[in-house]
mmCIF file of C-alpha atoms in Angstrom:
data_model
loop_
_atom_site.group_PDB
_atom_site.id
_atom_site.type_symbol
_atom_site.label_atom_id
_atom_site.label_comp_id
_atom_site.label_asym_id
_atom_site.label_seq_id
_atom_site.Cartn_x
_atom_site.Cartn_y
_atom_site.Cartn_z
ATOM 1 C CA MET A 1 -0.070 5.006 21.689
ATOM 2 C CA ASN A 2 2.944 7.304 21.619
ATOM 3 C CA LEU A 3 4.406 8.955 18.512
ATOM 4 C CA VAL A 4 7.035 6.303 17.756
ATOM 5 C CA THR A 5 4.548 3.440 18.075
ATOM 6 C CA GLY A 6 2.063 5.287 15.879
ATOM 7 C CA VAL A 7 4.620 5.877 13.132
ATOM 8 C CA ILE A 8 5.799 2.265 13.209
ATOM 9 C CA VAL A 9 2.247 0.905 13.064
ATOM 10 C CA TYR A 10 1.399 3.250 10.177
ATOM 11 C CA ALA A 11 4.557 2.280 8.252
ATOM 12 C CA CYS A 12 3.867 -1.436 8.688
ATOM 13 C CA LEU A 13 0.256 -1.002 7.581
ATOM 14 C CA TRP A 14 1.345 1.082 4.596
ATOM 15 C CA TRP A 15 3.846 -1.493 3.314
ATOM 16 C CA VAL A 16 1.506 -4.448 3.786
ATOM 17 C CA ILE A 17 -1.299 -2.676 1.939
ATOM 18 C CA PHE A 18 1.087 -1.470 -0.784
ATOM 19 C CA PHE A 19 2.316 -5.006 -1.483
ATOM 20 C CA MET A 20 -1.305 -6.174 -1.646
ATOM 21 C CA MET A 21 -2.111 -3.389 -4.136
ATOM 22 C CA LEU A 22 0.801 -4.052 -6.512
ATOM 23 C CA PRO A 23 -0.721 -6.927 -8.532
ATOM 24 C CA ILE A 24 -4.134 -5.246 -8.931
ATOM 25 C CA GLY A 25 -4.808 -4.103 -12.497
ATOM 26 C CA VAL A 26 -1.489 -5.289 -13.928
ATOM 27 C CA GLU A 27 -1.437 -6.327 -17.587
ATOM 28 C CA ARG A 28 1.522 -8.115 -19.113
ATOM 29 C CA ASP A 29 3.104 -6.989 -22.347
ATOM 30 C CA ARG A 30 1.728 -9.302 -25.056
ATOM 31 C CA ALA A 31 4.687 -8.818 -27.402
ATOM 32 C CA PRO A 32 7.760 -7.840 -25.382
ATOM 33 C CA GLN A 33 10.782 -6.532 -27.221
ATOM 34 C CA LYS A 34 13.978 -8.532 -27.126
ATOM 35 C CA GLY A 35 15.707 -8.005 -23.792
ATOM 36 C CA ASN A 36 12.572 -6.915 -21.944
ATOM 37 C CA ASP A 37 11.077 -9.052 -19.196
ATOM 38 C CA PRO A 38 7.893 -10.713 -20.495
ATOM 39 C CA GLY A 39 6.318 -10.444 -17.037
ATOM 40 C CA ALA A 40 6.872 -6.700 -16.710
ATOM 41 C CA PRO A 41 3.649 -4.684 -16.588
ATOM 42 C CA VAL A 42 2.677 -2.446 -19.483
ATOM 43 C CA LYS A 43 1.511 0.311 -17.122
ATOM 44 C CA ALA A 44 2.120 -0.096 -13.385
ATOM 45 C CA ASN A 45 -0.008 2.874 -12.155
ATOM 46 C CA LEU A 46 2.285 3.279 -9.138
ATOM 47 C CA LYS A 47 1.244 6.854 -8.368
ATOM 48 C CA LYS A 48 -2.415 5.838 -8.127
ATOM 49 C CA LYS A 49 -1.540 2.797 -5.999
ATOM 50 C CA VAL A 50 0.585 4.881 -3.614
ATOM 51 C CA ILE A 51 -2.235 7.391 -3.119
ATOM 52 C CA ILE A 52 -4.832 4.665 -2.511
ATOM 53 C CA THR A 53 -2.455 2.835 -0.177
ATOM 54 C CA THR A 54 -1.821 5.998 1.821
ATOM 55 C CA LEU A 55 -5.535 6.687 2.255
ATOM 56 C CA VAL A 56 -6.429 3.103 3.206
ATOM 57 C CA ALA A 57 -3.511 2.887 5.643
ATOM 58 C CA LEU A 58 -4.542 6.195 7.215
ATOM 59 C CA ILE A 59 -8.113 4.974 7.733
ATOM 60 C CA LEU A 60 -6.993 1.644 9.208
ATOM 61 C CA TRP A 61 -4.439 3.410 11.404
ATOM 62 C CA ALA A 62 -7.126 5.754 12.719
ATOM 63 C CA VAL A 63 -9.429 2.814 13.475
ATOM 64 C CA TYR A 64 -6.570 1.040 15.266
ATOM 65 C CA GLY A 65 -5.817 4.156 17.319
ATOM 66 C CA TYR A 66 -9.479 4.606 18.222
ATOM 67 C CA ILE A 67 -9.846 0.977 19.324
ATOM 68 C CA LEU A 68 -6.610 1.170 21.288
ATOM 69 C CA THR A 69 -7.730 4.294 23.162
ATOM 70 C CA GLN A 70 -11.113 2.729 23.957
ATOM 71 C CA ILE A 71 -9.471 -0.356 25.456
ATOM 72 C CA GLN A 72 -7.151 1.628 27.731
#
């Protein structure tokens, strides 16, 4: 796996995992103010989700790279 392939695989893994993480732990606003979206989360915890996504994607990317090198 060359550098470009590795970066592309990591980016794809990161985005897929990030979109899977977005709905976890989301609570809707029970009494939204006028003009606010009633489906908007009270607290999105995006920083925590980005950190977890980065770590999980890194682990999966490393496993993918290891498997790929063992096959070749």
